[in-house]
Coordinates of C-alpha atoms and ligand atoms in Angstrom, one line a residue:
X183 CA 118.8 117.9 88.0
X184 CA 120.5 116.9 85.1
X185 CA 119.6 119.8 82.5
X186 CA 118.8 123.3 82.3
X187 CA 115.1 124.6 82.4
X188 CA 113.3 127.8 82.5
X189 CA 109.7 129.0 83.4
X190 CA 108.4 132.5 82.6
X191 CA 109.6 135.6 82.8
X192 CA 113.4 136.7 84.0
X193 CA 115.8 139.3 82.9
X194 CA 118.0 139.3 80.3
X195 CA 121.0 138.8 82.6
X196 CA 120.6 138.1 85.9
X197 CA 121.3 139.9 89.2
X198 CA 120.0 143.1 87.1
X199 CA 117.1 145.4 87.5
X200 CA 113.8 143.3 86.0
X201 CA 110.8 145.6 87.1
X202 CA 107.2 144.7 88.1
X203 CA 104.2 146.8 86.0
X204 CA 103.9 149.2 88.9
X205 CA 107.7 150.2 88.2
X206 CA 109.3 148.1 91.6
X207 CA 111.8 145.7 91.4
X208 CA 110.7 141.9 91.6
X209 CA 112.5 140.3 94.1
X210 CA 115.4 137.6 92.8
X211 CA 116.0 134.6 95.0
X212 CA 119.0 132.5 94.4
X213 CA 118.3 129.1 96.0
X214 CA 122.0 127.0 95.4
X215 CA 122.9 123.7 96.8
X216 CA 126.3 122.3 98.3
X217 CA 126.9 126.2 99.1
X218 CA 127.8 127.7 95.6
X219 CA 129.1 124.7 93.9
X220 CA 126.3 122.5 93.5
X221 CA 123.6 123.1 91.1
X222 CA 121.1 126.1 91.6
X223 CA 117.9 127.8 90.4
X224 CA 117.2 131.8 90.3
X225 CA 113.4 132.5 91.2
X226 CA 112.1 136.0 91.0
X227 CA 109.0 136.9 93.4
X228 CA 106.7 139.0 93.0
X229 CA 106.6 140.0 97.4
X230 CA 109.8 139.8 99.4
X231 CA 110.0 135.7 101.0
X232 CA 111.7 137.3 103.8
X233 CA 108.7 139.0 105.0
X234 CA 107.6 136.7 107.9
X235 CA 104.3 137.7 109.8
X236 CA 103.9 135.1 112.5
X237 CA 105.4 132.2 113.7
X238 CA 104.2 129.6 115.6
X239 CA 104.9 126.4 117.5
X240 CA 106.9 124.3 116.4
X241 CA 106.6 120.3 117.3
X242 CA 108.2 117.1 117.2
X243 CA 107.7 115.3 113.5
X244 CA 110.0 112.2 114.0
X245 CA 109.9 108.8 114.3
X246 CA 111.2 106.5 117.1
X247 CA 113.5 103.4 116.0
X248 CA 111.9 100.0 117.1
X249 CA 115.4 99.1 119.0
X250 CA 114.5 95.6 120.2
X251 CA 113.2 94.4 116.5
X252 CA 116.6 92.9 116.1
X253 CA 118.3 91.2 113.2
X254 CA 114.9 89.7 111.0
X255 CA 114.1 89.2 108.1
X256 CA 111.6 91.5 107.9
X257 CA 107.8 91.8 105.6
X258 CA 105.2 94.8 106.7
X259 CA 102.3 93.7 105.5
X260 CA 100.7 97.7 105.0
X261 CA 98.4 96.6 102.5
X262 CA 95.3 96.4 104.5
X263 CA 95.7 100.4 105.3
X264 CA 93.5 102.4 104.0
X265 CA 94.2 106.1 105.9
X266 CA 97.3 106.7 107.4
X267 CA 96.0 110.1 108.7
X268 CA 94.1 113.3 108.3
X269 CA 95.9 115.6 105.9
X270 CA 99.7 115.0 104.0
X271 CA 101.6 115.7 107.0
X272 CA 99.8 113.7 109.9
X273 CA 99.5 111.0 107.3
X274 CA 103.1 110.4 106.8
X275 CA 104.0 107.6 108.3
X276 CA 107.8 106.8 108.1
X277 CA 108.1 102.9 108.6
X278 CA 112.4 102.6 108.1
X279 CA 115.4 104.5 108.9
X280 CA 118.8 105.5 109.5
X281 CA 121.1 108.8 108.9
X282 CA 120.6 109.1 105.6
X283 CA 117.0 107.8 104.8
X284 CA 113.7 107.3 105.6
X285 CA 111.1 105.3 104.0
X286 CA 107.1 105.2 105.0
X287 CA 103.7 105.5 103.7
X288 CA 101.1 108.2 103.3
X289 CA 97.3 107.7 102.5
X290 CA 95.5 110.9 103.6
X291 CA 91.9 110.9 104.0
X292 CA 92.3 114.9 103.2
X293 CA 92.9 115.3 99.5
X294 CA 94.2 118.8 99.4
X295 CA 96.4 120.7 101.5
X296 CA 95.5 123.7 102.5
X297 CA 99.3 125.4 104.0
X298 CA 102.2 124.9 102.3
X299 CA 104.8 122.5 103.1
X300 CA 108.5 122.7 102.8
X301 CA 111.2 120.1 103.9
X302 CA 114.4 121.8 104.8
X303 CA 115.9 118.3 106.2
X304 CA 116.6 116.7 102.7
X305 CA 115.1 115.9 99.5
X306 CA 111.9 114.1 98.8
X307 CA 111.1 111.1 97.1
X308 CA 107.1 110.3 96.5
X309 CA 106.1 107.4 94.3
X310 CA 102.6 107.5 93.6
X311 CA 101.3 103.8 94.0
X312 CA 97.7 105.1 93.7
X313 CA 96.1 108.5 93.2
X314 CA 96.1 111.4 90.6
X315 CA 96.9 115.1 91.1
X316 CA 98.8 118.2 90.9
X317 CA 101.5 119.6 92.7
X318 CA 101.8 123.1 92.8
X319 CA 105.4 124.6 94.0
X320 CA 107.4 127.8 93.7
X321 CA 108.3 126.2 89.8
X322 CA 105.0 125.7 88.9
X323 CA 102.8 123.1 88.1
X324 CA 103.5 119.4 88.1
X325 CA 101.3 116.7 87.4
X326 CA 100.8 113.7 89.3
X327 CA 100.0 110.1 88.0
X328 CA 100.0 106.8 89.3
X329 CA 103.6 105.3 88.6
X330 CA 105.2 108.5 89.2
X331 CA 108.4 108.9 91.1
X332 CA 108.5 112.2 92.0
X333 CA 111.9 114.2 93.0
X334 CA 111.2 117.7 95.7
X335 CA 114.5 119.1 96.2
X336 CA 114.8 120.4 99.5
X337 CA 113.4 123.7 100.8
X338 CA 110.8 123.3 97.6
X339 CA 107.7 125.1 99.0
X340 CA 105.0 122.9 97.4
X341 CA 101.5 121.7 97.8
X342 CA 99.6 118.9 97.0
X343 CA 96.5 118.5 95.1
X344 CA 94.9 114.8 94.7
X345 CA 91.7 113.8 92.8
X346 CA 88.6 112.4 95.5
X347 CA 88.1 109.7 93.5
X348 CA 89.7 106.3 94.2
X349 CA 92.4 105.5 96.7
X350 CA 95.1 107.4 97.2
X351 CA 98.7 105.8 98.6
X352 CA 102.2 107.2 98.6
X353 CA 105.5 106.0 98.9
X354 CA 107.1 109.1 100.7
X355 CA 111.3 108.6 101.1
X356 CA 113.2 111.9 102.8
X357 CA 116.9 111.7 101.8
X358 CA 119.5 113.6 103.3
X359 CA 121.7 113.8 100.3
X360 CA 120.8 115.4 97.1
X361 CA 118.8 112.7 95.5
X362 CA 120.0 112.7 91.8
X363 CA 120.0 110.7 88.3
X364 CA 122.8 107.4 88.1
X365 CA 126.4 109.0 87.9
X366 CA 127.6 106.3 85.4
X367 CA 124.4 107.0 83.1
X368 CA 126.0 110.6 82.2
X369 CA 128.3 112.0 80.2
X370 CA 130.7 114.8 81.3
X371 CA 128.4 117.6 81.0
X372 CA 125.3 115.7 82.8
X373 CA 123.6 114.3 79.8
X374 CA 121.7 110.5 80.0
X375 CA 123.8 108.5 77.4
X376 CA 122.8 105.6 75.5
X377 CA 122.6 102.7 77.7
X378 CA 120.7 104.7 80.5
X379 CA 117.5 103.1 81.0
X380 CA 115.9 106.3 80.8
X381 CA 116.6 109.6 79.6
X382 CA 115.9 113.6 79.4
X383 CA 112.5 113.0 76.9
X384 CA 111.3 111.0 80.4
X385 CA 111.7 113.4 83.0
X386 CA 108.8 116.2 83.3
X387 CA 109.8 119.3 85.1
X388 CA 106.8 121.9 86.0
X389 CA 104.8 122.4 82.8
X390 CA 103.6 125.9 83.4
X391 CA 103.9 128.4 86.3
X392 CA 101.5 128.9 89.2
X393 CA 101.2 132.8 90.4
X394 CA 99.5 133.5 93.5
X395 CA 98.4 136.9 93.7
X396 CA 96.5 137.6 96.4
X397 CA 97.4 139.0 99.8
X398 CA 95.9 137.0 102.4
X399 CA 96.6 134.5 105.2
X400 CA 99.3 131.7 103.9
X401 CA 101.0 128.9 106.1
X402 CA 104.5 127.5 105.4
X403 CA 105.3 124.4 107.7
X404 CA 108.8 123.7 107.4
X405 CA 110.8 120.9 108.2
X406 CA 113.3 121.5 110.5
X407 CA 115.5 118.6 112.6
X408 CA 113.1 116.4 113.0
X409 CA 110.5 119.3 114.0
X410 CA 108.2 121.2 112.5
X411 CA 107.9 124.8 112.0
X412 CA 105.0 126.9 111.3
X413 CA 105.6 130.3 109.6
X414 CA 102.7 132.8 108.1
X415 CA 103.4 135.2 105.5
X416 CA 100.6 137.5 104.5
X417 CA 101.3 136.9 100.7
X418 CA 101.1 133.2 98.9
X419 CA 105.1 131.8 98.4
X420 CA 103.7 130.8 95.0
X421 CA 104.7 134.4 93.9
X422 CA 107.2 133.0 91.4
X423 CA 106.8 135.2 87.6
X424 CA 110.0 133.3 86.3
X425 CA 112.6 131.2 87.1
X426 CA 115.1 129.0 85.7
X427 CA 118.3 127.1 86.4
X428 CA 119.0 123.4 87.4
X429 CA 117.7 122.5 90.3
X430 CA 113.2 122.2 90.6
X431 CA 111.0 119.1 91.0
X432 CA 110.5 116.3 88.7
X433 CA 108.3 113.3 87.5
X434 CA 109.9 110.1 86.2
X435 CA 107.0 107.4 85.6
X436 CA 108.3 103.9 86.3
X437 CA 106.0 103.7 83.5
X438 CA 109.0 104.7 81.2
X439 CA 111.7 102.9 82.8
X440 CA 113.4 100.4 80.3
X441 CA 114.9 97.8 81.9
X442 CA 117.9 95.8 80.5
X443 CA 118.1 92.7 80.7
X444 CA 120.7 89.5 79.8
X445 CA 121.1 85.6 78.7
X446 CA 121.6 85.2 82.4
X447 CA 120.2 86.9 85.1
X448 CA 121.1 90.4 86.2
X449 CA 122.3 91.8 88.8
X450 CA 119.9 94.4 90.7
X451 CA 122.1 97.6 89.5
X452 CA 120.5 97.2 85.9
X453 CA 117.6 98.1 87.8
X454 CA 118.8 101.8 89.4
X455 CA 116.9 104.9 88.9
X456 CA 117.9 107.3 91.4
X457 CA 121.6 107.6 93.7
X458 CA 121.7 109.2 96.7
X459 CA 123.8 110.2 99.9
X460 CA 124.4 106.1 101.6
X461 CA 121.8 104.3 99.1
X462 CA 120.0 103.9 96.0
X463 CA 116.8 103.3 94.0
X464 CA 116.0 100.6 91.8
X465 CA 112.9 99.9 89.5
X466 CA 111.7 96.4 89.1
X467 CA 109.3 96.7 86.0
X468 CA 107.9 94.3 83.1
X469 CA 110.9 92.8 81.2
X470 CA 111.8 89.6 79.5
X471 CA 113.4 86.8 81.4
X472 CA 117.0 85.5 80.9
X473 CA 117.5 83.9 77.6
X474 CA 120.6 81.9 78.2
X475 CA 118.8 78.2 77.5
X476 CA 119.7 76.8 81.2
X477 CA 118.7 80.1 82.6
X478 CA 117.4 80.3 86.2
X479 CA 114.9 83.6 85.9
X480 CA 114.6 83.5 89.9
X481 CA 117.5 85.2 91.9
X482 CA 119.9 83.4 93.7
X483 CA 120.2 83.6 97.1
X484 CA 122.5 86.7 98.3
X485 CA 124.5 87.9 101.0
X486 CA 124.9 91.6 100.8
X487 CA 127.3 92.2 103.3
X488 CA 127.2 95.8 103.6
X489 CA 123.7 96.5 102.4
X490 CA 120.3 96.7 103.9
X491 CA 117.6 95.7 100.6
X492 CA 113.9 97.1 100.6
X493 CA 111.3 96.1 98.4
X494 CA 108.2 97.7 97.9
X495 CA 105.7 95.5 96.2
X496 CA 103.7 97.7 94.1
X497 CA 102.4 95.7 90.7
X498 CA 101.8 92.2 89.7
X499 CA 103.0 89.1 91.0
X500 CA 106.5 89.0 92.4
X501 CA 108.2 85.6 91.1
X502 CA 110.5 85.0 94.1
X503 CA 108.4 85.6 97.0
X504 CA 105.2 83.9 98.7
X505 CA 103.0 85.9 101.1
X506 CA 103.4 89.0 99.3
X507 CA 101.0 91.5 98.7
X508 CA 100.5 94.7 96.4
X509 CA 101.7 97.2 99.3
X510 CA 104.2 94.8 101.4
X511 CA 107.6 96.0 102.1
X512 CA 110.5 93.5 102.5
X513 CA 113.8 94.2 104.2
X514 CA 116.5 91.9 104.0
X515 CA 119.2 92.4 106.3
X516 CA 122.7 92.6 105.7
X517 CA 124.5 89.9 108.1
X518 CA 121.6 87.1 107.5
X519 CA 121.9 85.5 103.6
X520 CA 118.5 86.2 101.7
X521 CA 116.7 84.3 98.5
X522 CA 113.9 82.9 96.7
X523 CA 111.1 81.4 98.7
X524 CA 110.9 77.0 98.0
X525 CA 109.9 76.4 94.9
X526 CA 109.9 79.5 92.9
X527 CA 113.4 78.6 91.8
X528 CA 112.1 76.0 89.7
X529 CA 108.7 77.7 89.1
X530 CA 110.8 80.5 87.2
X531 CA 112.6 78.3 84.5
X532 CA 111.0 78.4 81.6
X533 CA 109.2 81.3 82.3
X534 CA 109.6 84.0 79.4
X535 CA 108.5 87.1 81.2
X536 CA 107.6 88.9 84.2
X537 CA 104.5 92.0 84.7
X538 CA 105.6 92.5 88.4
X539 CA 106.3 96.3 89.9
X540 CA 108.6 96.9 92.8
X541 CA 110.8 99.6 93.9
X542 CA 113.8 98.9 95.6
X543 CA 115.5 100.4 98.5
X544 CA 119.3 99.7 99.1
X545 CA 121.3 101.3 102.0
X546 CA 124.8 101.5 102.7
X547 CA 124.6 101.7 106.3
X548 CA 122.1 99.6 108.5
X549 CA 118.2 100.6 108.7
X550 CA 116.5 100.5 111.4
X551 CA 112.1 100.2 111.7
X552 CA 110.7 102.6 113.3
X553 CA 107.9 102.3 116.0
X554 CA 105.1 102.9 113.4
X555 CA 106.3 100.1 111.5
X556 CA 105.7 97.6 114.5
X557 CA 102.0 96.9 113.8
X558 CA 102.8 95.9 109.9
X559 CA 105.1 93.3 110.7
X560 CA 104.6 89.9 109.4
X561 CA 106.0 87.4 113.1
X562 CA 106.0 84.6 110.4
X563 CA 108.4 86.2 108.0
X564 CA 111.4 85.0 109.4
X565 CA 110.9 81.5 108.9
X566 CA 108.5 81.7 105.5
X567 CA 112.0 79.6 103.8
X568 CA 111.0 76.3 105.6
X569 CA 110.1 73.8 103.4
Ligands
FE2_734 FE1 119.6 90.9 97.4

């Protein structure tokens, strides 16, 4: 993360004595990225997190590649889905991949978790398309609103809370990289500087801290290599007094992303939020169209040649595309040209604005779908640019 932050109570200076009422020492936990170089937190428990009291199963959680797909211009049509599964884990439904990313859906008909789940594989991404919560983590209490993007670094022990009322749909994206602010919107020390199209007053790190007390019977599934792990600890992991440091969950809302725009259009990096390890994340949000007086609002058509592009359709009407729904995911291939559908081109001009929603999805190395995504596939797709 890109600044310093501290919840409740920790020593003075750290890797000292700092004592619990009944006179013992609470336990510090150093949790540090890229071995002692990256950025880090300090987290002082209450129990010792190395006190394991069972461990189960573990099981496969991994998706299959869809090998014989083959090179399409791709649409998943995912709108119509109202569960994806029973709770936040069997309701993950990963629907793109490759080494460094994976991209999918979650609806849950279970609104709460009730274990604990921690991703030791790679950082999370969630956007929440619909649904309102709390997550509750090691750093305390975050809250969730539609429009959030919402950064779990890994190993974060966290659980979900979501509202009953109204539906509930979730972009999940696992990264194996650290997934982290735009490089070029920084300064030398990590601050956003002026042009960044969002900055620290935007971010919202855990408001207040979450203690749990009580001994009792607590599950951890972890994320392991594609598997997962089930580990039971006979105190809650949520046994955080204090904390502080650089690296803890976050909420951007695409709600506060400011988009920049030109007299002619721009290109899609105006529109980056996040960087990664092999790709990127851009917000599409409300903005003004070009202003140059033969503008042409609608994108031209594009050969990326080392790129993979993913939208996710998430608000409004997109200008460029027919067929779309809230919910669809495009992928545009790299090694076949992509554009606007016939007619939007000259639909656009003139047009002063746009209310449309998307997040984008652009890899460096080829994606692949996954077996999941099979059933969503628009077979018309391909040739929706015939006149
Ligand atoms: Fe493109």
């Amino acid at each position: 993360m890109a600044y310093y932050y501290r919840l409740g109570s920790i020593p003075p200076k750290r890797h000292t004595q700092f004592r619990q009422p009944d006179g013992s020492l609470y336990k510090e936990e150093l949790v540090s990225s890229k071995g002692f170089s990256g950025i880090y937190s300090n987290l002082y428990h209450i129990y010792n997190p190395n006190e394991v009291k069972s461990i189960g199963q573990s099981k496969p959680f991994k998706w299959q590649v869809a090998d014989q797909h083959g090179l399409n211009q791709t649409h998943l049509k995912t709108s119509g889905v109202e569960f994806t599964g029973e709770d936040y884990l069997d309701a993950r439904r990963m629907l793109m991949m490759n080494n460094d990313v994976m991209m999918g859906i979650c609806s849950p008909k279970k609104r709460k978790m009730d274990y604990y789940f921690k991703n030791a594989d790679g950082d999370e991404l969630l956007y929440i398309h619909d649904g309102e919560g709390v997550m509750y983590s090691q750093f305390g209490k975050l809250e969730l609103r539609k429009g959030d993007y919402i950064v779990i670094p890994r190993t974060t022990i966290y659980r979900l809370e979501f509202k009953e009322e109204g539906p509930l749909r979730l972009l999940v994206i696992e990264s194996h990289g650290p997934i982290e602010t735009v490089k070029r919107y920084r300064n030398e020390v990590g601050q956003l500087l002026e042009h960044s199209p969002y900055c620290e007053r935007d971010i919202r790190p855990p408001h207040e801290l979450h203690i749990e007390k009580e001994k009792g019977d607590y599950l951890v599934q972890i994320k392991k290599q594609g598997m997962l792990h089930h580990y039971s600890y006979n105190h809650s992991p949520l046994d955080i007094v204090g904390w502080d440091g650089y690296l803890y969950p976050y909420a951007l809302s695409i709600y506060d992303f400011e988009p920049i725009t030109g007299r002619i259009h721009q290109p899609p990096p105006v529109h980056q939020t996040f960087q990664a390890w092999g790709f990127v994340i851009c917000s599409f949000v409300p903005r003004l169209f070009d202003y140059h007086p033969l503008a042409i609002p609608a994108p031209y058509n594009h050969s990326n040649i080392d790129s993979d592009e993913v939208l996710y359709y998430a608000e409004g009407e997109f200008m460029s595309r027919k067929g779309i729904d809230r919910g669809s995911f495009t992928i545009h291939m790299g090694g076949l040209p992509h554009g606007p559908h016939p007619g939007t081109v000259e639909k656009s001009i003139g047009a002063k604005s746009t209310e449309e929603y998307a997040v984008m999805l652009d890899t460096f190395k080829p994606l692949q779908i996954t077996t999941d995504a099979l059933e969503f596939v628009d077979k018309n797709y391909p040739m929706s640019w015939s006149e």
